[in-house]
Short mmCIF file of C-alpha atoms in Angstrom, two decimals:
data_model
loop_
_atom_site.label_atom_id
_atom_site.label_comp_id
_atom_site.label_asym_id
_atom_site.label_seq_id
_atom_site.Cartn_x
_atom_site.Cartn_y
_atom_site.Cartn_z
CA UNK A 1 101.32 108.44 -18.35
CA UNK A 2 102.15 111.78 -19.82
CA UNK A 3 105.42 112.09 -18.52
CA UNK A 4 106.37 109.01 -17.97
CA UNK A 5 109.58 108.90 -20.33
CA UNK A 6 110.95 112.35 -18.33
CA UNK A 7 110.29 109.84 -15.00
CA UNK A 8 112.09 107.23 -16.29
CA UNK A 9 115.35 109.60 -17.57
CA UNK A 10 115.15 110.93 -14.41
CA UNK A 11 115.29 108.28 -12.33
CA UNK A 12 117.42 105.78 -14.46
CA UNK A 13 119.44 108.70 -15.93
CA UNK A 14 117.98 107.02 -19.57
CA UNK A 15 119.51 110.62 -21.31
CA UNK A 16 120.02 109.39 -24.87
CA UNK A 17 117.30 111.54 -26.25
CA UNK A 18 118.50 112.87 -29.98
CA UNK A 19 116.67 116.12 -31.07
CA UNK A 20 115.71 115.98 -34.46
CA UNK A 21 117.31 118.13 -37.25
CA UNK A 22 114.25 120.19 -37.64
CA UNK A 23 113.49 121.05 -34.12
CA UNK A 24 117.51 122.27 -34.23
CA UNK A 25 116.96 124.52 -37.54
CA UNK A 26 113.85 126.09 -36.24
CA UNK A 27 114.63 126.89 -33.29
CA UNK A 28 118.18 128.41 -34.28
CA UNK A 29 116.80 130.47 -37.23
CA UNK A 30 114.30 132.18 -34.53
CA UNK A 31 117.45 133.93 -33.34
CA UNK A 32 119.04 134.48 -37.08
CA UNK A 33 116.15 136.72 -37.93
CA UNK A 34 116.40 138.28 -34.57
CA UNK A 35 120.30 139.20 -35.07
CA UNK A 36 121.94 137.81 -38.48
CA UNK A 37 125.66 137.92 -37.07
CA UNK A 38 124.29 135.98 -33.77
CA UNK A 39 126.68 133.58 -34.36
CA UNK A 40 129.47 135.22 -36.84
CA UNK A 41 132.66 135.02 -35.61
CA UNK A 42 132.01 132.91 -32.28
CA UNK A 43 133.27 129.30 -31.23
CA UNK A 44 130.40 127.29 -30.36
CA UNK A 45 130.22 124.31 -27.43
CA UNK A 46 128.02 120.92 -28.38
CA UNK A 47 129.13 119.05 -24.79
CA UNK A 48 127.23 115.74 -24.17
CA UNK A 49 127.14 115.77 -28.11
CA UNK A 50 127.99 112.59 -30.85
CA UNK A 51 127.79 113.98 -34.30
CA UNK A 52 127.65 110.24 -34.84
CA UNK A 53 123.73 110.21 -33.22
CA UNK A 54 122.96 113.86 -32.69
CA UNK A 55 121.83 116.58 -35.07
CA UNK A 56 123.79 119.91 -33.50
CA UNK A 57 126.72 118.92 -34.66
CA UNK A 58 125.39 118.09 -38.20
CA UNK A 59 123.43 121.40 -38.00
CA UNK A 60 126.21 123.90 -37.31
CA UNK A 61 128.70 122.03 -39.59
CA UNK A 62 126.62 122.24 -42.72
CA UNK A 63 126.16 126.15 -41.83
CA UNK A 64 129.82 126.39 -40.77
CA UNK A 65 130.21 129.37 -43.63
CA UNK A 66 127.09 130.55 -43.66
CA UNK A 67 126.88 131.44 -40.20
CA UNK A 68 130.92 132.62 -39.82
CA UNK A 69 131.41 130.65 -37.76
CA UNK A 70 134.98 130.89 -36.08
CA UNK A 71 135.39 127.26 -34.41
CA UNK A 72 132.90 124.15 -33.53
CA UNK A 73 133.68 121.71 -30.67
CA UNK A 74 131.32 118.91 -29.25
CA UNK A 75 132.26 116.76 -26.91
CA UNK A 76 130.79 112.80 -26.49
CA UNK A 77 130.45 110.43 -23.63
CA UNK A 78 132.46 107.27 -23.76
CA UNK A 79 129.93 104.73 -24.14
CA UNK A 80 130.46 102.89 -20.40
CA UNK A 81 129.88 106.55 -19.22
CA UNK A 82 126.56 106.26 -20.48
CA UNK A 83 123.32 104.44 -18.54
CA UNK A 84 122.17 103.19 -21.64
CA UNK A 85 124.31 101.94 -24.74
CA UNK A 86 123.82 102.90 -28.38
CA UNK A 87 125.92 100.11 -30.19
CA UNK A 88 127.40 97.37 -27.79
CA UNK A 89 130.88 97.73 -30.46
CA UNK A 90 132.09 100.97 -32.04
CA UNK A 91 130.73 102.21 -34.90
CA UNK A 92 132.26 102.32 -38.51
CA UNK A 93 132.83 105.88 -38.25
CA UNK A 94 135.33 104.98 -35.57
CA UNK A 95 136.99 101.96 -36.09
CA UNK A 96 137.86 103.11 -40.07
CA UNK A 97 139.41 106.20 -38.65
CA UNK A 98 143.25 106.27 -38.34
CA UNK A 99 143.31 107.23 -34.51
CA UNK A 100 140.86 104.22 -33.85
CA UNK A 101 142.48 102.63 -30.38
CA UNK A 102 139.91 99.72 -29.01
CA UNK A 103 141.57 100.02 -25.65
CA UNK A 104 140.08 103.51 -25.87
CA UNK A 105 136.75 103.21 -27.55
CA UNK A 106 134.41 102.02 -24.85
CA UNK A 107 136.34 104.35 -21.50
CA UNK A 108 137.12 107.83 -23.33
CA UNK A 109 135.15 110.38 -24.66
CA UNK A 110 135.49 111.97 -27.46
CA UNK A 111 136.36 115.52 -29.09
CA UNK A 112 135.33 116.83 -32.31
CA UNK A 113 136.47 119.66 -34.21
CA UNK A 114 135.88 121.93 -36.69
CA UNK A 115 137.98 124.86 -37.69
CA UNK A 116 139.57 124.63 -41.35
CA UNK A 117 138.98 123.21 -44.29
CA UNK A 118 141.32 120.13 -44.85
CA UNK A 119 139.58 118.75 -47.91
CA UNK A 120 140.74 121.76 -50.33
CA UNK A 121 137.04 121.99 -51.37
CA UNK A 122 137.11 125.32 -50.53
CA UNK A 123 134.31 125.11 -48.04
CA UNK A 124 134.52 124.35 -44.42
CA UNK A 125 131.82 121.63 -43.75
CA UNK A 126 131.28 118.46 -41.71
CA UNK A 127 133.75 116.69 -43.87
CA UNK A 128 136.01 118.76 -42.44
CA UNK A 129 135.16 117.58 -38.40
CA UNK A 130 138.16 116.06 -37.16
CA UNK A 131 138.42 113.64 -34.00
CA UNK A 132 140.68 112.46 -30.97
CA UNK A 133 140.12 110.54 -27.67
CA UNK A 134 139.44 112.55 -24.88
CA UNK A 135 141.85 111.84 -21.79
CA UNK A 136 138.25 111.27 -19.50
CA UNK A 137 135.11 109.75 -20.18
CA UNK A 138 133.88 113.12 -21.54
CA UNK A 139 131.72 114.17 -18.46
CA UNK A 140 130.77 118.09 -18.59
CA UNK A 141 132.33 118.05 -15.17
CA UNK A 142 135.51 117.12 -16.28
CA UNK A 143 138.71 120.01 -16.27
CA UNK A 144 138.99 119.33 -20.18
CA UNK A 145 135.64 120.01 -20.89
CA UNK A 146 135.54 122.65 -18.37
CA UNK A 147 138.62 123.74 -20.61
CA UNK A 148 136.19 124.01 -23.76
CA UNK A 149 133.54 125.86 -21.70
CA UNK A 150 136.14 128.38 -20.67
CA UNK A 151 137.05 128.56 -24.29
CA UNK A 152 133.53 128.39 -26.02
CA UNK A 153 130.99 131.81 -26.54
CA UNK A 154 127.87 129.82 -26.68
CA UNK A 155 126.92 126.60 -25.52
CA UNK A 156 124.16 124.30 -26.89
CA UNK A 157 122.68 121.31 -26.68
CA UNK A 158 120.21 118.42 -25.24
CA UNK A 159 121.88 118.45 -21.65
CA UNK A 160 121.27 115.01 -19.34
CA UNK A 161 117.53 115.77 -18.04
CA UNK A 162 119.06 114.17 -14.83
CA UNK A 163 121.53 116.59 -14.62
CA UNK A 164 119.84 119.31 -15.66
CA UNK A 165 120.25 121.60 -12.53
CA UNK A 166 123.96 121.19 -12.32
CA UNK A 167 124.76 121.64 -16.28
CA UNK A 168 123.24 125.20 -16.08
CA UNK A 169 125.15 126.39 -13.07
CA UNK A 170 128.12 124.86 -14.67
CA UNK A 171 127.11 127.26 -18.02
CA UNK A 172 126.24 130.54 -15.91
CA UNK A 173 128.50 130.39 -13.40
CA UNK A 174 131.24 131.48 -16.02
CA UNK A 175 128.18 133.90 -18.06
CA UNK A 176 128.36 132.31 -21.08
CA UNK A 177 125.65 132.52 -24.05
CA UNK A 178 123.79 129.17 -23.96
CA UNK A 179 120.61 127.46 -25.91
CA UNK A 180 120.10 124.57 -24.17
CA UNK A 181 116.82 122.06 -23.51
CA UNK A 182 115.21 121.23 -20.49
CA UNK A 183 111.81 120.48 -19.14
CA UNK A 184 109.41 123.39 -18.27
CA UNK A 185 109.05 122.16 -14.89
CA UNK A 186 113.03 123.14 -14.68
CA UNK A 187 111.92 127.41 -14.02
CA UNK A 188 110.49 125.90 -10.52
CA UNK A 189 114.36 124.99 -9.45
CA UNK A 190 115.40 127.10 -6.71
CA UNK A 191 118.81 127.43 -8.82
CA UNK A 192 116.64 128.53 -11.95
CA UNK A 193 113.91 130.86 -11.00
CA UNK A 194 116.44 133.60 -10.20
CA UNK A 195 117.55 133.47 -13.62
CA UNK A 196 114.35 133.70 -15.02
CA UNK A 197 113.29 136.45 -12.32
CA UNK A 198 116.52 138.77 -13.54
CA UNK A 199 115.88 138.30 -17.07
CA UNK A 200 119.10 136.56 -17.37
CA UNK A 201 117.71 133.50 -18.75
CA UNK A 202 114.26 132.86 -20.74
CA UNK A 203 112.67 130.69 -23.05
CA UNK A 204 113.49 129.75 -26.33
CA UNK A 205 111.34 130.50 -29.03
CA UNK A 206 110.24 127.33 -30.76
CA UNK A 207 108.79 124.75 -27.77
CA UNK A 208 105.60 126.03 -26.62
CA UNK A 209 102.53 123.89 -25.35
CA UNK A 210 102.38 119.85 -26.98
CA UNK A 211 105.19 117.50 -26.69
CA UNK A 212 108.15 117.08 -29.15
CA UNK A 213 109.70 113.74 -30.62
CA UNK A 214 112.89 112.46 -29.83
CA UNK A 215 115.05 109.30 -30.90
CA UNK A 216 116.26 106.82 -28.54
CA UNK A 217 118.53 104.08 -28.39
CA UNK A 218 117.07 100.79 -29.76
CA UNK A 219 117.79 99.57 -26.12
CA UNK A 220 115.57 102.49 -24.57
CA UNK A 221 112.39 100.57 -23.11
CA UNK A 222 108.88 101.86 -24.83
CA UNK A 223 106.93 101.99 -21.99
CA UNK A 224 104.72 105.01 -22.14
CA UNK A 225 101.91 105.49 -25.37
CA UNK A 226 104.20 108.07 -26.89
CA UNK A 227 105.96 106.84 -29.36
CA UNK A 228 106.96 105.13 -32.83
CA UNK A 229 109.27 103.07 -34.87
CA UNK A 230 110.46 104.60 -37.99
CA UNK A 231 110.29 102.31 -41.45
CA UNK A 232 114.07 101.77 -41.10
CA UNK A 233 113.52 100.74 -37.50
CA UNK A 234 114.40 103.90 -35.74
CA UNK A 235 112.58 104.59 -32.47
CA UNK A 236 111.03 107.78 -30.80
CA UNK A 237 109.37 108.97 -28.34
CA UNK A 238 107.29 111.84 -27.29
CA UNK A 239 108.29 113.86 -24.23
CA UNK A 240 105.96 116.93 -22.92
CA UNK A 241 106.86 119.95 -21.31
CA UNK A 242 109.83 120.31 -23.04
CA UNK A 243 111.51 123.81 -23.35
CA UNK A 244 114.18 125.57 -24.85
CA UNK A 245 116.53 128.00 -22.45
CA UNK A 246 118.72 130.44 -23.26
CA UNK A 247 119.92 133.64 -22.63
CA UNK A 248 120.13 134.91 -26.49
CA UNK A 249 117.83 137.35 -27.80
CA UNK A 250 114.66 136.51 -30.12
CA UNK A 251 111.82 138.29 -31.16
CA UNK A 252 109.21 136.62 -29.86
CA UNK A 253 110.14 137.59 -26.27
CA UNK A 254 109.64 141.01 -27.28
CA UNK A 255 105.95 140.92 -28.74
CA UNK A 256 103.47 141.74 -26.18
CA UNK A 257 100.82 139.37 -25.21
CA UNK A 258 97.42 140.50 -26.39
CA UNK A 259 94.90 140.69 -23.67
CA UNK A 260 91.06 141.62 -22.97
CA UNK A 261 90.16 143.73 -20.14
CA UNK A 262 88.98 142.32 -16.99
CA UNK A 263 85.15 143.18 -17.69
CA UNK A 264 85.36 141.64 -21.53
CA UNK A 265 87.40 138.22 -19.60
CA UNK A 266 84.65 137.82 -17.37
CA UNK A 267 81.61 138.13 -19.92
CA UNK A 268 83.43 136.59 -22.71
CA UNK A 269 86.18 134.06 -21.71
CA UNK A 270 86.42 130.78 -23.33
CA UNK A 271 87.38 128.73 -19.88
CA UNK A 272 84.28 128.35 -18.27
CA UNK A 273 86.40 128.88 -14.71
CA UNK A 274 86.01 132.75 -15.73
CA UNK A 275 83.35 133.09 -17.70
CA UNK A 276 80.22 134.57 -15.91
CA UNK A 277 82.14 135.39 -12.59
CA UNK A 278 81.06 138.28 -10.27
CA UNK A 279 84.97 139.00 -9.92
CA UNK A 280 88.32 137.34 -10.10
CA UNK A 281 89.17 135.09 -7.36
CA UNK A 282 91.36 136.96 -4.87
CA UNK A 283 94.09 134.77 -2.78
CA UNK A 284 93.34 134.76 1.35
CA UNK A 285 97.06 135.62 2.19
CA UNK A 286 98.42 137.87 -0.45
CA UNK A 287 97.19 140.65 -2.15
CA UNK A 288 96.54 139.57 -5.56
CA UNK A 289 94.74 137.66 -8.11
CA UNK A 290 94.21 134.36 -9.26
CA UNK A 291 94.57 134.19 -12.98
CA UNK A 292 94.24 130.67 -14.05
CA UNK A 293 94.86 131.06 -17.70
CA UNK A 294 97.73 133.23 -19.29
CA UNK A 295 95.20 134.38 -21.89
CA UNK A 296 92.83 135.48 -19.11
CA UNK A 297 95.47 138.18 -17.73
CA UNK A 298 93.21 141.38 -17.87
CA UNK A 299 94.98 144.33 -20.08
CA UNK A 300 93.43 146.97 -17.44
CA UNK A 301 94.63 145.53 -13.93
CA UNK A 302 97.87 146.71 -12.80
CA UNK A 303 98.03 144.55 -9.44
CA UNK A 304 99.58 141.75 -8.63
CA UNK A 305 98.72 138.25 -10.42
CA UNK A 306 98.92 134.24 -10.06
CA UNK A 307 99.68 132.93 -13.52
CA UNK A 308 100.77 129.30 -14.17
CA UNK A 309 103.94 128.98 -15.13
CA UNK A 310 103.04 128.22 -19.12
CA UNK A 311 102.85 132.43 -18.73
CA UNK A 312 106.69 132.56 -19.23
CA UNK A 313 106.27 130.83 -23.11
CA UNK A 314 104.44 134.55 -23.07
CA UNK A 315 106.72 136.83 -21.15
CA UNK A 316 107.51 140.10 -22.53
CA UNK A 317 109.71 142.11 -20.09
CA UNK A 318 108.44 145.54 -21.24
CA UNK A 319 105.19 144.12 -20.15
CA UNK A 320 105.40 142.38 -17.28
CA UNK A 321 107.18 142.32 -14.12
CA UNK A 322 107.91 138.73 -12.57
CA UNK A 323 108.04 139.14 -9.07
CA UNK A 324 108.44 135.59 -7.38
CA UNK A 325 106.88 131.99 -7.72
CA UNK A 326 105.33 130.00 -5.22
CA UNK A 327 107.51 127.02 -4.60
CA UNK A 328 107.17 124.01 -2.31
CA UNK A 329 110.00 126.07 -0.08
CA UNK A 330 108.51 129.27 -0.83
CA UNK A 331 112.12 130.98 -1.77
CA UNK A 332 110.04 134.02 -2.75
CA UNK A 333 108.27 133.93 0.73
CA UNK A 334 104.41 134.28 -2.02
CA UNK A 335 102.84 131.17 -0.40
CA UNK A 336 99.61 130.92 -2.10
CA UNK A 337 99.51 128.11 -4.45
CA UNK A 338 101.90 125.40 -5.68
CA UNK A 339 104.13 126.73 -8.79
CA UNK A 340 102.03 129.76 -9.63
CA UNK A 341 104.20 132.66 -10.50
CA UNK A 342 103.53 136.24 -9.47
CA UNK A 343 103.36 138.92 -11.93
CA UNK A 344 102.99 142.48 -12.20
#
C-alpha cells in the first residue's frame, strides 16, 4: 500500500498534487542560507503551476522584494488538459477578471506574471500577478512555454510524476537552474543517473526518509491509508519517496557523512545484518562490498561499495565518488544487485 497514490498518478496521470506552503519555504530557505543573492536579480519559471491551487506561486510573490527578484512567470494547464478536474466551472478568480472569455476557460492555459508593481503600494507582491490566456492548453511541451523556459534562469515546481522523465530533459537540455520534485526512485532512470553521476544534478535539501503531504482535488479517489480531510473539507494525501532535485547549491550536500570504521560497524552496529559479522559481505562478480545501510559505510575502507540508493540524501562529493548503479539494464555494466549504487 505504501505507494499506492505514486501507482495510481502514474498510471492514470492523477498529477494534481499541491505542495504545501511550508514544504516550499523550507526547502527554498535551505539554499538562502547557502547563497543570499541565489535568487536576486533572476526570472523564475513555475510551469504546470495555478497560483489559484498551488503554493510556488504564492511563495515567490510574497518574497518578490525580498528575494530581488527580477520577473515571475507560471504557467497553468487548461482544465480539459488535465486527467483530473479541480472545479467542473471556473473559478471566481477568473470569471471576475476583465479578460475572462468562457470560450477560453476550459481549452487554454494560462500565464501569470509578475514584474511591476501596478497597485502604487510601493511593493511588488501577488496583488501585483497579472493574467492572460495562453494560445495552447499550457503543456510544458508547448513552443510558448518552451518560449518561457528559454527565457527563465531557474525553474521550479511539482512537475507531472507521469512525466517526470521527459520534464527534466526538457529543463537540462537547455542547462538551466532547476528545483523541481520527483520520486526517489526517479535517480534509477537511465536519463537521470548520469546527472546524478556528474554532479550535475542532486538532491534537495529538505525531503529525506518519511513521506510528505500533499492536497488533491476533491475528485482524487482516497484509496490508499495515507491520508486526511482538513476541517474545511480539504483533502491530502501522503506520498513516500518523495525528493527534491536540483542543480543549486546547499549546504547540506557539503557536510560529510559521519562514519565508524569497519571494525567499530561490525562490533557495534545497530542493524543486526552487521552486527557480529566475521567480515562484510563481498559481491561474487565485482570487486566490492555490500553495504546495506548508508550509516554502515566504514570511514577506513577505500574500495569500492554497494549502498542503497537512500545514500545520495547523504552524498558529499568531496567524500565520495559515485561510480555507477546497478540497473535492471545495467547501463553502468556493475551487475550485482537491483538499484544498489556503487561508491568509492
Amino acid at each position: 500500500m505504501a505507494n499506492t497514490n505514486l501507482k495510481e498518478a502514474k498510471a492514470g496521470k492523477n498529477d494534481e498534487f499541491y505542495t504545501q506552503f511550508h514544504d516550499i519555504e523550507i526547502e527554498m530557505n535551505a539554499y538562502l542560507e547557502y547563497d543570499p543573492n541565489v535568487f536576486k536579480g533572476k526570472t523564475i519559471l513555475l510551469p504546470c503551476d495555478d497560483p489559484e491551487w498551488s503554493n510556488f506561486t504564492r511563495f515567490f510573490a510574497a518574497k518578490f522584494d525580498e528575494l530581488g527578484l527580477k520577473k515571475l512567470i507560471s504557467t497553468s494547464y487548461a482544465p480539459d488538459a488535465k486527467k483530473m478536474k479541480l472545479l467542473p466551472e471556473p473559478s471566481l478568480f477568473e470569471t471576475e477578471a476583465p479578460q475572462f472569455d468562457p470560450t477560453k476557460a476550459q481549452t487554454k492555459g494560462k500565464i501569470f506574471v509578475l514584474e511591476q508593481d501596478h497597485t502604487g503600494d510601493g511593493h511588488i507582491n501577488i496583488d501585483d500577478l497579472e493574467w492572460e490566456y495562453l494560445e495552447g492548453d499550457g503543456d510544458f511541451r508547448s513552443k510558448e512555454v518552451v518560449k518561457l523556459r528559454d527565457e527563465a534562469d531557474i525553474i521550479i515546481t511539482n512537475p507531472p510524476f507521469s512525466l517526470f522523465r521527459e520534464f527534466l530533459s526538457w529543463i537540462v537540455s537547455e542547462d538551466k537552474k532547476f528545483i523541481i520534485i520527483g520520486n526517489m526512485n526517479a535517480v534509477t532512470y537511465k536519463e537521470t543517473f548520469p546527472l546524478i553521476k556528474e554532479n550535475r544534478m542532486w538532491m534537495g535539501f529538505s525531503i529525506h526518509s518519511g513521506d510528505r503531504e500533499f492536497e488533491v482535488p476533491d475528485e482524487y479517489p482516497l484509496t490508499a491509508s495515507g491520508w486526511r480531510i482538513d476541517n474545511k473539507g480539504r483533502k491530502y494525501i501522503r506520498v513516500k519517496g518523495v525528493r527534491w532535485f536540483t542543480n543549486i547549491d546547499h549546504g547540506r550536500r557539503h557536510e560529510p557523512l559521519p562514519l565508524m570504521t569497519m571494525e567499530d560497524n561490525l562490533r557495534f552496529s545497530k542493524h543486526k545484518e552487521l552486527k557480529g559479522k566475521a567480515a562484510y559481505d563481498h559481491y561474487d562478480n565485482y570487486d566490492a562490498i555490500e553495504v546495506p545501510f548508508t550509516d554502515a559505510i566504514p570511514s577506513d575502507y577505500d574500495g569500492v561499495m554497494g549502498v542503497p540508493i537512500s545514500f545520495l540524501d547523504k552524498y558529499c562529493p568531496e567524500q565520495f565518488e559515485i561510480l555507477g548503479i546497478t540497473d535492471r539494464q545495467n547501463t553502468s555494466c556493475l551487475r550485482t544487485k537491483i538499484y544498489i549504487l556503487m561508491i568509492a
